[in-house]
mmCIF file of C-alpha atoms in Angstrom:
data_model
loop_
_atom_site.group_PDB
_atom_site.id
_atom_site.type_symbol
_atom_site.label_atom_id
_atom_site.label_comp_id
_atom_site.label_asym_id
_atom_site.label_seq_id
_atom_site.Cartn_x
_atom_site.Cartn_y
_atom_site.Cartn_z
ATOM 1 C CA MET A 1 -4.157 -20.696 -1.075
ATOM 2 C CA ALA A 2 -2.258 -20.557 2.845
ATOM 3 C CA ASP A 3 -3.964 -16.780 3.860
ATOM 4 C CA ARG A 4 -6.672 -17.035 2.202
ATOM 5 C CA PHE A 5 -9.075 -15.283 4.387
ATOM 6 C CA ALA A 6 -12.887 -16.327 5.605
ATOM 7 C CA GLY A 7 -14.504 -14.020 7.449
ATOM 8 C CA PRO A 8 -17.227 -12.378 7.353
ATOM 9 C CA ALA A 9 -18.099 -10.487 3.799
ATOM 10 C CA SER A 10 -17.924 -7.246 4.222
ATOM 11 C CA LEU A 11 -14.310 -7.792 6.146
ATOM 12 C CA SER A 12 -13.558 -9.718 2.691
ATOM 13 C CA VAL A 13 -14.421 -7.327 -0.267
ATOM 14 C CA LEU A 14 -13.364 -4.515 1.802
ATOM 15 C CA ILE A 15 -9.767 -6.349 1.684
ATOM 16 C CA ASP A 16 -10.411 -6.938 -1.662
ATOM 17 C CA ALA A 17 -10.958 -3.730 -2.837
ATOM 18 C CA LEU A 18 -7.302 -3.294 -0.842
ATOM 19 C CA LYS A 19 -6.208 -5.707 -3.355
ATOM 20 C CA ARG A 20 -6.640 -3.246 -6.361
ATOM 21 C CA LEU A 21 -4.364 -0.452 -4.546
ATOM 22 C CA PRO A 22 -0.951 -0.802 -7.396
ATOM 23 C CA GLY A 23 1.631 -2.728 -4.848
ATOM 24 C CA VAL A 24 -1.538 -4.170 -2.037
ATOM 25 C CA GLY A 25 -1.480 -7.673 -2.911
ATOM 26 C CA ALA A 26 -3.041 -10.602 -0.534
ATOM 27 C CA LYS A 27 -1.646 -9.770 3.345
ATOM 28 C CA SER A 28 -0.748 -5.518 2.998
ATOM 29 C CA ALA A 29 -4.350 -5.834 2.422
ATOM 30 C CA GLN A 30 -5.806 -8.019 5.010
ATOM 31 C CA ARG A 31 -2.589 -5.708 6.883
ATOM 32 C CA MET A 32 -4.139 -2.793 5.665
ATOM 33 C CA ALA A 33 -7.745 -4.186 6.687
ATOM 34 C CA TYR A 34 -7.318 -4.350 9.915
ATOM 35 C CA HIS A 35 -5.860 -2.040 10.625
ATOM 36 C CA LEU A 36 -8.008 0.799 9.651
ATOM 37 C CA LEU A 37 -11.108 -0.791 11.706
ATOM 38 C CA GLN A 38 -8.973 -1.491 14.303
ATOM 39 C CA HIS A 39 -6.810 1.541 14.943
ATOM 40 C CA ASP A 40 -8.421 3.936 12.555
ATOM 41 C CA PRO A 41 -11.713 3.459 11.710
ATOM 42 C CA SER A 42 -12.446 7.709 11.412
ATOM 43 C CA GLY A 43 -8.962 8.031 8.935
ATOM 44 C CA ALA A 44 -11.867 4.191 7.069
ATOM 45 C CA ARG A 45 -14.339 7.145 6.764
ATOM 46 C CA THR A 46 -12.396 10.071 5.615
ATOM 47 C CA LEU A 47 -10.307 7.352 2.801
ATOM 48 C CA ALA A 48 -13.514 6.820 1.586
ATOM 49 C CA GLN A 49 -15.178 10.203 0.463
ATOM 50 C CA ALA A 50 -11.995 10.780 -0.215
ATOM 51 C CA LEU A 51 -12.175 8.191 -2.941
ATOM 52 C CA GLY A 52 -15.665 9.181 -4.227
ATOM 53 C CA ASP A 53 -14.621 13.051 -4.011
ATOM 54 C CA ALA A 54 -11.428 12.773 -6.182
ATOM 55 C CA VAL A 55 -13.371 10.482 -8.616
ATOM 56 C CA ASP A 56 -16.356 12.615 -9.120
ATOM 57 C CA ARG A 57 -14.693 16.147 -9.342
ATOM 58 C CA LEU A 58 -11.401 15.321 -11.175
ATOM 59 C CA ARG A 59 -10.551 15.092 -14.445
ATOM 60 C CA HIS A 60 -8.109 16.339 -17.552
ATOM 61 C CA CYS A 61 -6.635 19.147 -18.005
ATOM 62 C CA ALA A 62 -8.576 20.567 -21.976
ATOM 63 C CA ARG A 63 -4.415 21.510 -22.351
ATOM 64 C CA CYS A 64 -2.031 19.623 -20.726
ATOM 65 C CA ASN A 65 -4.242 17.169 -19.825
ATOM 66 C CA THR A 66 -3.483 16.831 -16.017
ATOM 67 C CA PHE A 67 -5.389 15.556 -12.619
ATOM 68 C CA THR A 68 -7.883 19.082 -12.060
ATOM 69 C CA GLU A 69 -10.854 19.983 -11.047
ATOM 70 C CA ALA A 70 -11.092 22.903 -13.805
ATOM 71 C CA GLU A 71 -11.605 23.245 -17.330
ATOM 72 C CA VAL A 72 -7.660 23.953 -17.595
ATOM 73 C CA CYS A 73 -5.588 23.219 -14.692
ATOM 74 C CA GLU A 74 -3.737 26.505 -12.659
ATOM 75 C CA THR A 75 -0.430 26.217 -14.171
ATOM 76 C CA CYS A 76 -1.370 26.513 -17.733
ATOM 77 C CA LEU A 77 -3.626 29.148 -16.980
ATOM 78 C CA ASN A 78 -1.353 30.436 -14.738
ATOM 79 C CA PRO A 79 0.138 33.642 -17.075
ATOM 80 C CA ARG A 80 3.520 33.910 -15.827
ATOM 81 C CA ARG A 81 4.514 30.931 -17.811
ATOM 82 C CA ASP A 82 6.647 30.894 -20.717
ATOM 83 C CA PRO A 83 4.297 29.422 -23.076
ATOM 84 C CA THR A 84 6.737 28.901 -25.913
ATOM 85 C CA GLN A 85 7.820 25.654 -23.973
ATOM 86 C CA LEU A 86 6.325 22.517 -23.345
ATOM 87 C CA CYS A 87 7.638 20.123 -21.038
ATOM 88 C CA VAL A 88 6.033 16.337 -21.754
ATOM 89 C CA VAL A 89 6.288 14.463 -18.761
ATOM 90 C CA GLU A 90 4.716 10.682 -18.217
ATOM 91 C CA THR A 91 2.412 11.279 -14.950
ATOM 92 C CA PRO A 92 1.093 14.168 -12.539
ATOM 93 C CA ALA A 93 4.069 13.072 -10.213
ATOM 94 C CA ASP A 94 7.290 13.155 -13.086
ATOM 95 C CA GLN A 95 5.558 17.144 -13.676
ATOM 96 C CA ASN A 96 5.314 18.159 -9.511
ATOM 97 C CA MET A 97 9.633 16.694 -9.510
ATOM 98 C CA ILE A 98 10.749 18.621 -12.540
ATOM 99 C CA GLU A 99 7.921 21.788 -9.938
ATOM 100 C CA ALA A 100 10.712 20.994 -7.757
ATOM 101 C CA SER A 101 13.711 21.960 -9.190
ATOM 102 C CA HIS A 102 13.130 25.035 -9.450
ATOM 103 C CA SER A 103 14.330 25.438 -13.029
ATOM 104 C CA TYR A 104 11.027 25.222 -15.672
ATOM 105 C CA GLN A 105 9.039 28.250 -16.112
ATOM 106 C CA GLY A 106 7.247 27.012 -19.202
ATOM 107 C CA LEU A 107 4.645 24.693 -19.301
ATOM 108 C CA TYR A 108 3.536 21.301 -19.439
ATOM 109 C CA PHE A 109 1.453 17.759 -21.012
ATOM 110 C CA VAL A 110 1.099 15.058 -18.740
ATOM 111 C CA LEU A 111 0.832 12.098 -20.839
ATOM 112 C CA MET A 112 -0.586 10.073 -17.983
ATOM 113 C CA GLY A 113 1.523 7.148 -19.639
ATOM 114 C CA ARG A 114 4.542 5.317 -22.344
ATOM 115 C CA LEU A 115 4.256 3.415 -25.165
ATOM 116 C CA SER A 116 4.534 -0.016 -24.311
ATOM 117 C CA PRO A 117 3.646 -2.473 -26.858
ATOM 118 C CA LEU A 118 3.737 -5.104 -23.981
ATOM 119 C CA GLU A 119 0.888 -3.570 -22.817
ATOM 120 C CA GLY A 120 -0.897 -3.184 -26.383
ATOM 121 C CA VAL A 121 -0.853 0.654 -24.956
ATOM 122 C CA GLY A 122 0.055 2.744 -28.506
ATOM 123 C CA PRO A 123 0.134 6.323 -29.661
ATOM 124 C CA ARG A 124 -3.607 5.691 -30.170
ATOM 125 C CA GLU A 125 -4.051 4.758 -25.970
ATOM 126 C CA ILE A 126 -1.964 7.521 -25.060
ATOM 127 C CA GLY A 127 -3.462 10.172 -26.889
ATOM 128 C CA PHE A 128 -0.441 11.541 -29.144
ATOM 129 C CA ASP A 129 -2.661 13.258 -31.754
ATOM 130 C CA ARG A 130 -4.087 16.062 -28.752
ATOM 131 C CA LEU A 131 0.242 16.377 -28.192
ATOM 132 C CA VAL A 132 0.868 17.440 -31.687
ATOM 133 C CA GLU A 133 -2.147 19.757 -32.214
ATOM 134 C CA ARG A 134 -1.273 21.139 -27.937
ATOM 135 C CA ALA A 135 2.149 21.859 -30.436
ATOM 136 C CA THR A 136 0.968 22.881 -33.120
ATOM 137 C CA ASP A 137 -0.846 25.528 -31.315
ATOM 138 C CA GLY A 138 2.051 28.300 -33.811
ATOM 139 C CA VAL A 139 3.324 29.714 -29.906
ATOM 140 C CA VAL A 140 4.765 26.238 -28.905
ATOM 141 C CA LYS A 141 8.430 26.849 -29.548
ATOM 142 C CA GLU A 142 10.478 24.033 -27.888
ATOM 143 C CA VAL A 143 9.381 21.075 -26.942
ATOM 144 C CA ILE A 144 11.211 18.776 -24.330
ATOM 145 C CA LEU A 145 11.049 15.666 -23.588
ATOM 146 C CA ALA A 146 11.381 14.596 -20.517
ATOM 147 C CA THR A 147 9.443 11.210 -20.421
ATOM 148 C CA ASN A 148 11.227 8.566 -18.238
ATOM 149 C CA PHE A 149 14.729 7.110 -18.722
ATOM 150 C CA THR A 150 13.586 3.751 -18.991
ATOM 151 C CA THR A 151 13.237 1.589 -22.246
ATOM 152 C CA GLU A 152 9.299 2.218 -22.097
ATOM 153 C CA GLY A 153 10.332 5.811 -21.322
ATOM 154 C CA GLU A 154 12.797 5.757 -24.307
ATOM 155 C CA THR A 155 10.393 4.143 -27.376
ATOM 156 C CA THR A 156 8.564 6.867 -26.009
ATOM 157 C CA ALA A 157 10.835 10.135 -26.888
ATOM 158 C CA HIS A 158 11.985 8.379 -29.569
ATOM 159 C CA TYR A 159 8.276 8.399 -31.304
ATOM 160 C CA LEU A 160 7.781 11.647 -30.654
ATOM 161 C CA GLY A 161 10.197 13.336 -31.335
ATOM 162 C CA GLU A 162 10.502 11.785 -34.942
ATOM 163 C CA LEU A 163 6.255 13.107 -34.661
ATOM 164 C CA LEU A 164 7.567 16.897 -34.095
ATOM 165 C CA ARG A 165 10.089 17.525 -36.005
ATOM 166 C CA ALA A 166 8.582 16.086 -38.843
ATOM 167 C CA ARG A 167 5.941 18.538 -38.148
ATOM 168 C CA GLY A 168 8.594 21.133 -37.904
ATOM 169 C CA ILE A 169 8.980 21.870 -34.083
ATOM 170 C CA GLY A 170 12.096 22.070 -31.970
ATOM 171 C CA VAL A 171 12.691 18.988 -29.834
ATOM 172 C CA THR A 172 15.115 18.179 -27.686
ATOM 173 C CA ARG A 173 15.858 15.233 -24.127
ATOM 174 C CA LEU A 174 16.477 15.732 -20.767
ATOM 175 C CA ALA A 175 20.285 15.639 -20.949
ATOM 176 C CA ARG A 176 21.948 11.458 -19.787
ATOM 177 C CA GLY A 177 25.004 11.886 -17.430
ATOM 178 C CA VAL A 178 26.542 11.117 -13.771
ATOM 179 C CA PRO A 179 23.626 12.451 -10.723
ATOM 180 C CA ALA A 180 24.397 15.470 -8.660
ATOM 181 C CA GLY A 181 26.745 14.322 -5.656
ATOM 182 C CA SER A 182 27.197 11.258 -7.034
ATOM 183 C CA GLU A 183 31.298 9.206 -7.016
ATOM 184 C CA LEU A 184 31.526 7.971 -10.068
ATOM 185 C CA GLU A 185 32.983 4.505 -8.549
ATOM 186 C CA TYR A 186 29.772 3.630 -7.959
ATOM 187 C CA VAL A 187 27.555 4.707 -10.780
ATOM 188 C CA ASP A 188 26.688 2.277 -13.153
ATOM 189 C CA ALA A 189 28.290 1.753 -16.566
ATOM 190 C CA GLY A 190 26.382 2.469 -18.803
ATOM 191 C CA THR A 191 25.351 6.475 -17.038
ATOM 192 C CA ILE A 192 29.361 6.402 -17.736
ATOM 193 C CA ALA A 193 29.646 5.624 -20.992
ATOM 194 C CA TRP A 194 26.664 8.103 -21.481
ATOM 195 C CA ALA A 195 27.886 10.619 -19.256
ATOM 196 C CA LEU A 196 31.388 10.225 -22.009
ATOM 197 C CA MET A 197 29.111 10.061 -25.652
ATOM 198 C CA ASP A 198 27.384 13.060 -23.959
ATOM 199 C CA ARG A 199 30.285 15.105 -22.678
ATOM 200 C CA ARG A 200 30.500 18.931 -23.239
ATOM 201 C CA ALA A 201 33.356 21.739 -23.678
ATOM 202 C CA SER A 202 34.344 22.653 -20.067
ATOM 203 C CA MET B 1 9.895 17.276 0.817
ATOM 204 C CA ALA B 2 10.955 17.933 -2.715
ATOM 205 C CA ASP B 3 7.514 15.311 -3.622
ATOM 206 C CA ARG B 4 5.113 17.543 -1.927
ATOM 207 C CA PHE B 5 2.416 17.259 -3.729
ATOM 208 C CA ALA B 6 0.855 20.683 -5.372
ATOM 209 C CA GLY B 7 -2.791 20.186 -7.289
ATOM 210 C CA PRO B 8 -6.873 20.337 -7.066
ATOM 211 C CA ALA B 9 -7.887 19.566 -3.596
ATOM 212 C CA SER B 10 -9.886 16.971 -4.354
ATOM 213 C CA LEU B 11 -6.706 15.031 -5.189
ATOM 214 C CA SER B 12 -4.166 16.175 -2.489
ATOM 215 C CA VAL B 13 -7.583 15.212 0.013
ATOM 216 C CA LEU B 14 -6.728 11.597 -1.659
ATOM 217 C CA ILE B 15 -2.805 11.573 -0.930
ATOM 218 C CA ASP B 16 -3.142 12.835 2.894
ATOM 219 C CA ALA B 17 -6.115 10.105 2.868
ATOM 220 C CA LEU B 18 -4.559 7.245 1.108
ATOM 221 C CA LYS B 19 -1.274 7.809 3.730
ATOM 222 C CA ARG B 20 -2.673 6.959 6.625
ATOM 223 C CA LEU B 21 -2.280 3.046 5.620
ATOM 224 C CA PRO B 22 -0.307 1.935 7.689
ATOM 225 C CA GLY B 23 3.459 1.178 5.036
ATOM 226 C CA VAL B 24 2.007 3.944 2.778
ATOM 227 C CA GLY B 25 4.257 7.158 2.831
ATOM 228 C CA ALA B 26 3.525 10.292 0.034
ATOM 229 C CA LYS B 27 5.238 8.191 -3.418
ATOM 230 C CA SER B 28 2.893 5.713 -3.523
ATOM 231 C CA ALA B 29 0.237 8.116 -1.725
ATOM 232 C CA GLN B 30 0.502 9.107 -5.153
ATOM 233 C CA ARG B 31 1.108 6.484 -6.521
ATOM 234 C CA MET B 32 -2.341 5.450 -5.775
ATOM 235 C CA ALA B 33 -3.978 8.219 -6.545
ATOM 236 C CA TYR B 34 -2.944 8.709 -9.512
ATOM 237 C CA HIS B 35 -3.731 5.221 -10.408
ATOM 238 C CA LEU B 36 -6.936 5.062 -9.289
ATOM 239 C CA LEU B 37 -7.939 7.996 -11.061
ATOM 240 C CA GLN B 38 -6.167 7.332 -14.546
ATOM 241 C CA HIS B 39 -6.388 3.305 -15.072
ATOM 242 C CA ASP B 40 -8.721 1.991 -12.640
ATOM 243 C CA PRO B 41 -11.830 4.961 -11.374
ATOM 244 C CA SER B 42 -14.310 2.412 -10.449
ATOM 245 C CA GLY B 43 -12.328 0.773 -8.385
ATOM 246 C CA ALA B 44 -11.943 3.619 -6.688
ATOM 247 C CA ARG B 45 -15.599 3.819 -5.704
ATOM 248 C CA THR B 46 -15.354 0.159 -4.894
ATOM 249 C CA LEU B 47 -12.434 0.757 -2.025
ATOM 250 C CA ALA B 48 -14.975 3.783 -0.859
ATOM 251 C CA GLN B 49 -18.213 1.320 -0.770
ATOM 252 C CA ALA B 50 -16.379 -1.453 0.959
ATOM 253 C CA LEU B 51 -14.671 1.299 3.136
ATOM 254 C CA GLY B 52 -17.904 2.845 4.019
ATOM 255 C CA ASP B 53 -19.930 -0.448 4.597
ATOM 256 C CA ALA B 54 -16.852 -2.029 6.466
ATOM 257 C CA VAL B 55 -17.296 0.252 9.445
ATOM 258 C CA ASP B 56 -20.611 0.449 10.157
ATOM 259 C CA ARG B 57 -20.907 -3.266 9.832
ATOM 260 C CA LEU B 58 -18.293 -5.192 11.158
ATOM 261 C CA ARG B 59 -17.828 -5.326 15.341
ATOM 262 C CA HIS B 60 -15.670 -7.668 17.537
ATOM 263 C CA CYS B 61 -17.449 -11.281 18.598
ATOM 264 C CA ALA B 62 -18.639 -10.950 21.937
ATOM 265 C CA ARG B 63 -16.856 -14.790 22.787
ATOM 266 C CA CYS B 64 -13.451 -14.200 20.684
ATOM 267 C CA ASN B 65 -13.420 -10.622 19.970
ATOM 268 C CA THR B 66 -12.469 -11.011 16.215
ATOM 269 C CA PHE B 67 -14.121 -8.702 13.775
ATOM 270 C CA THR B 68 -17.860 -10.146 13.064
ATOM 271 C CA GLU B 69 -21.267 -9.112 11.271
ATOM 272 C CA ALA B 70 -23.304 -11.317 14.129
ATOM 273 C CA GLU B 71 -23.213 -10.837 17.460
ATOM 274 C CA VAL B 72 -21.203 -13.505 17.665
ATOM 275 C CA CYS B 73 -18.667 -14.565 14.921
ATOM 276 C CA GLU B 74 -18.821 -18.314 12.744
ATOM 277 C CA THR B 75 -16.363 -20.372 15.443
ATOM 278 C CA CYS B 76 -17.500 -19.533 18.231
ATOM 279 C CA LEU B 77 -20.814 -20.148 16.843
ATOM 280 C CA ASN B 78 -19.433 -23.462 15.455
ATOM 281 C CA PRO B 79 -20.320 -27.029 17.287
ATOM 282 C CA ARG B 80 -17.794 -29.554 16.271
ATOM 283 C CA ARG B 81 -15.361 -27.113 16.979
ATOM 284 C CA ASP B 82 -13.728 -28.119 20.624
ATOM 285 C CA PRO B 83 -15.177 -26.063 23.008
ATOM 286 C CA THR B 84 -12.224 -26.976 26.010
ATOM 287 C CA GLN B 85 -9.222 -25.311 23.927
ATOM 288 C CA LEU B 86 -8.784 -21.378 23.533
ATOM 289 C CA CYS B 87 -6.200 -20.478 21.275
ATOM 290 C CA VAL B 88 -5.018 -16.683 22.275
ATOM 291 C CA VAL B 89 -3.276 -15.045 19.185
ATOM 292 C CA GLU B 90 -2.506 -11.563 18.495
ATOM 293 C CA THR B 91 -4.872 -10.234 15.236
ATOM 294 C CA PRO B 92 -7.460 -12.122 12.554
ATOM 295 C CA ALA B 93 -4.521 -12.297 9.988
ATOM 296 C CA ASP B 94 -2.731 -14.933 12.562
ATOM 297 C CA GLN B 95 -6.136 -17.072 13.415
ATOM 298 C CA ASN B 96 -5.876 -17.246 10.090
ATOM 299 C CA MET B 97 -2.658 -19.372 9.251
ATOM 300 C CA ILE B 98 -3.859 -21.576 12.555
ATOM 301 C CA GLU B 99 -6.900 -22.250 10.752
ATOM 302 C CA ALA B 100 -4.993 -22.936 7.139
ATOM 303 C CA SER B 101 -2.965 -25.600 9.060
ATOM 304 C CA HIS B 102 -6.120 -27.727 9.661
ATOM 305 C CA SER B 103 -4.244 -29.052 12.944
ATOM 306 C CA TYR B 104 -6.359 -27.029 15.371
ATOM 307 C CA GLN B 105 -9.814 -27.452 16.239
ATOM 308 C CA GLY B 106 -10.928 -25.708 19.092
ATOM 309 C CA LEU B 107 -11.264 -22.120 19.673
ATOM 310 C CA TYR B 108 -9.809 -18.608 19.810
ATOM 311 C CA PHE B 109 -9.465 -15.589 21.667
ATOM 312 C CA VAL B 110 -8.557 -12.352 19.538
ATOM 313 C CA LEU B 111 -6.485 -10.173 21.113
ATOM 314 C CA MET B 112 -5.715 -7.292 18.892
ATOM 315 C CA GLY B 113 -2.804 -6.504 19.644
ATOM 316 C CA ARG B 114 0.060 -6.997 22.090
ATOM 317 C CA LEU B 115 1.550 -5.365 25.178
ATOM 318 C CA SER B 116 3.820 -2.879 24.273
ATOM 319 C CA PRO B 117 4.996 -0.577 27.293
ATOM 320 C CA LEU B 118 6.716 1.606 24.704
ATOM 321 C CA GLU B 119 3.773 2.127 22.972
ATOM 322 C CA GLY B 120 2.013 2.429 25.996
ATOM 323 C CA VAL B 121 -0.173 -0.780 25.375
ATOM 324 C CA GLY B 122 -0.825 -1.750 28.141
ATOM 325 C CA PRO B 123 -3.133 -4.988 29.274
ATOM 326 C CA ARG B 124 -5.939 -2.432 29.946
ATOM 327 C CA GLU B 125 -5.288 -1.390 26.425
ATOM 328 C CA ILE B 126 -5.437 -4.767 25.388
ATOM 329 C CA GLY B 127 -8.941 -6.121 27.032
ATOM 330 C CA PHE B 128 -6.511 -8.788 29.002
ATOM 331 C CA ASP B 129 -9.706 -8.666 32.145
ATOM 332 C CA ARG B 130 -12.281 -10.022 28.649
ATOM 333 C CA LEU B 131 -9.657 -13.068 27.954
ATOM 334 C CA VAL B 132 -9.495 -14.506 31.233
ATOM 335 C CA GLU B 133 -13.056 -14.030 31.837
ATOM 336 C CA ARG B 134 -13.958 -16.280 28.034
ATOM 337 C CA ALA B 135 -11.420 -18.282 29.649
ATOM 338 C CA THR B 136 -12.221 -19.142 33.277
ATOM 339 C CA ASP B 137 -15.661 -20.031 31.972
ATOM 340 C CA GLY B 138 -15.859 -23.793 33.246
ATOM 341 C CA VAL B 139 -15.638 -25.091 29.982
ATOM 342 C CA VAL B 140 -12.040 -24.223 29.203
ATOM 343 C CA LYS B 141 -9.230 -26.937 30.005
ATOM 344 C CA GLU B 142 -5.878 -25.090 28.293
ATOM 345 C CA VAL B 143 -5.327 -21.559 26.936
ATOM 346 C CA ILE B 144 -2.426 -22.717 24.074
ATOM 347 C CA LEU B 145 -0.819 -18.769 23.864
ATOM 348 C CA ALA B 146 -0.099 -18.452 20.314
ATOM 349 C CA THR B 147 1.349 -15.082 19.786
ATOM 350 C CA ASN B 148 4.620 -14.027 17.441
ATOM 351 C CA PHE B 149 8.051 -14.979 19.292
ATOM 352 C CA THR B 150 8.468 -11.409 18.970
ATOM 353 C CA THR B 151 9.787 -9.683 22.150
ATOM 354 C CA GLU B 152 6.352 -7.706 22.245
ATOM 355 C CA GLY B 153 4.552 -11.422 22.034
ATOM 356 C CA GLU B 154 6.825 -13.200 24.263
ATOM 357 C CA THR B 155 5.996 -10.561 27.450
ATOM 358 C CA THR B 156 2.730 -11.229 26.558
ATOM 359 C CA ALA B 157 2.541 -14.815 26.541
ATOM 360 C CA HIS B 158 4.197 -14.632 29.106
ATOM 361 C CA TYR B 159 2.487 -12.339 31.224
ATOM 362 C CA LEU B 160 -0.533 -13.979 30.769
ATOM 363 C CA GLY B 161 0.876 -17.692 30.624
ATOM 364 C CA GLU B 162 1.278 -16.058 34.465
ATOM 365 C CA LEU B 163 -2.402 -14.153 35.175
ATOM 366 C CA LEU B 164 -4.187 -17.274 33.305
ATOM 367 C CA ARG B 165 -2.109 -20.067 36.162
ATOM 368 C CA ALA B 166 -2.624 -17.993 39.041
ATOM 369 C CA ARG B 167 -6.537 -18.788 38.693
ATOM 370 C CA GLY B 168 -5.756 -22.774 37.948
ATOM 371 C CA ILE B 169 -6.444 -22.596 33.910
ATOM 372 C CA GLY B 170 -4.003 -25.153 31.731
ATOM 373 C CA VAL B 171 -1.178 -23.289 29.184
ATOM 374 C CA THR B 172 0.337 -24.065 27.170
ATOM 375 C CA ARG B 173 2.383 -22.520 24.231
ATOM 376 C CA LEU B 174 3.917 -23.110 20.424
ATOM 377 C CA ALA B 175 6.752 -24.746 19.143
ATOM 378 C CA ARG B 176 9.891 -23.863 18.406
ATOM 379 C CA GLY B 177 12.282 -25.015 16.999
ATOM 380 C CA VAL B 178 13.785 -25.283 13.548
ATOM 381 C CA PRO B 179 10.688 -24.668 10.511
ATOM 382 C CA ALA B 180 9.445 -27.194 8.506
ATOM 383 C CA GLY B 181 11.444 -27.720 5.220
ATOM 384 C CA SER B 182 15.142 -26.072 6.589
ATOM 385 C CA GLU B 183 18.154 -26.391 6.520
ATOM 386 C CA LEU B 184 20.300 -26.426 9.238
ATOM 387 C CA GLU B 185 22.527 -24.349 7.889
ATOM 388 C CA TYR B 186 20.563 -21.401 7.291
ATOM 389 C CA VAL B 187 18.461 -21.616 10.320
ATOM 390 C CA ASP B 188 19.726 -18.254 12.879
ATOM 391 C CA ALA B 189 21.819 -19.488 15.306
ATOM 392 C CA GLY B 190 19.106 -18.355 18.064
ATOM 393 C CA THR B 191 16.437 -20.795 16.615
ATOM 394 C CA ILE B 192 19.203 -23.766 16.982
ATOM 395 C CA ALA B 193 19.273 -22.659 20.774
ATOM 396 C CA TRP B 194 16.002 -22.764 21.294
ATOM 397 C CA ALA B 195 15.659 -26.663 19.287
ATOM 398 C CA LEU B 196 18.749 -27.442 21.608
ATOM 399 C CA MET B 197 16.496 -26.522 24.859
ATOM 400 C CA ASP B 198 13.363 -28.000 23.508
ATOM 401 C CA ARG B 199 14.805 -31.071 22.271
ATOM 402 C CA ARG B 200 12.330 -33.714 22.920
ATOM 403 C CA ALA B 201 12.479 -37.847 22.971
ATOM 404 C CA SER B 202 12.424 -39.274 19.446
#
């Protein structure tokens, strides 16, 4: 590679380590390393400390599987949340977005992934057993599938739907349709087709 | 902000620390944190270690100003390099690219920045004194200005040229022109104008 780095060992070790971050290639890793060393060494130390602390302290919530420092996360412990609703999301980032909508008061289950046969991620790797166990606690009445509307997210939702319905649990899926504030002219045809199929009485 | 993160402390501290990396915003920082914690905790530990080591061990070469673990870097100590030529670059990444061209055998001086009046970066912040001192060691005969061909890089080259010529040092600048392998139809007009101005006998 033309831009292969040859320099002091601790610098190339740092660049290699930065390349393990998702979305960071050789060029970005170099730029990050130079930036930290030249302009923000205290940022480098802060990041080193934060990485160590996070890996040491964080684990998965025993109930919803999200990251937490305690045995059970704050959301699961919140008595004001509705325990009859369980929203299944792929990642904590998705959970944050649903929280930001201020339109959901139930609990969550975070898959920390999605079915992806091509990458060798099957039901076992995602731990669907734990979700089924959680959903069949006798309190949950409705599971809302909020996986992404990608091929993999849809596959995951379909699979989970079958699994949970077979155990007599009510299963719903986030509505598909035209996004808020959008003009039909600029919405893609697939979305329009969905919105037509799922049209509702008004 | 809609995607503001609210979660365990060590997770939000990590996300904030990742945001200090150049080019990393709130969304990318979140994605990086989740990725490391879920799929690559050993990568997180490796990165933490590498950051600490790099900040502890690296300093600036006493001669060329690049990053090195020793007092003077390997390039400056290499007896096979031509000490009469000094190539001035903005960053170690630029130095790597010139090395990758296998067409330069002289030494370097790495500015670790460029003049940028708007950002408050003047000749003093970049340490032009050190460069002048280095270039006037009696051995250097030619200084090749290889700063970027951006407005700031050009300004830096112009300023340095005046400074060094006033001290009787030969100063050259990288050639401007049409890039290797390109078709004129797809080269921008400014580059064509340069290539015409700097045309040479063939």
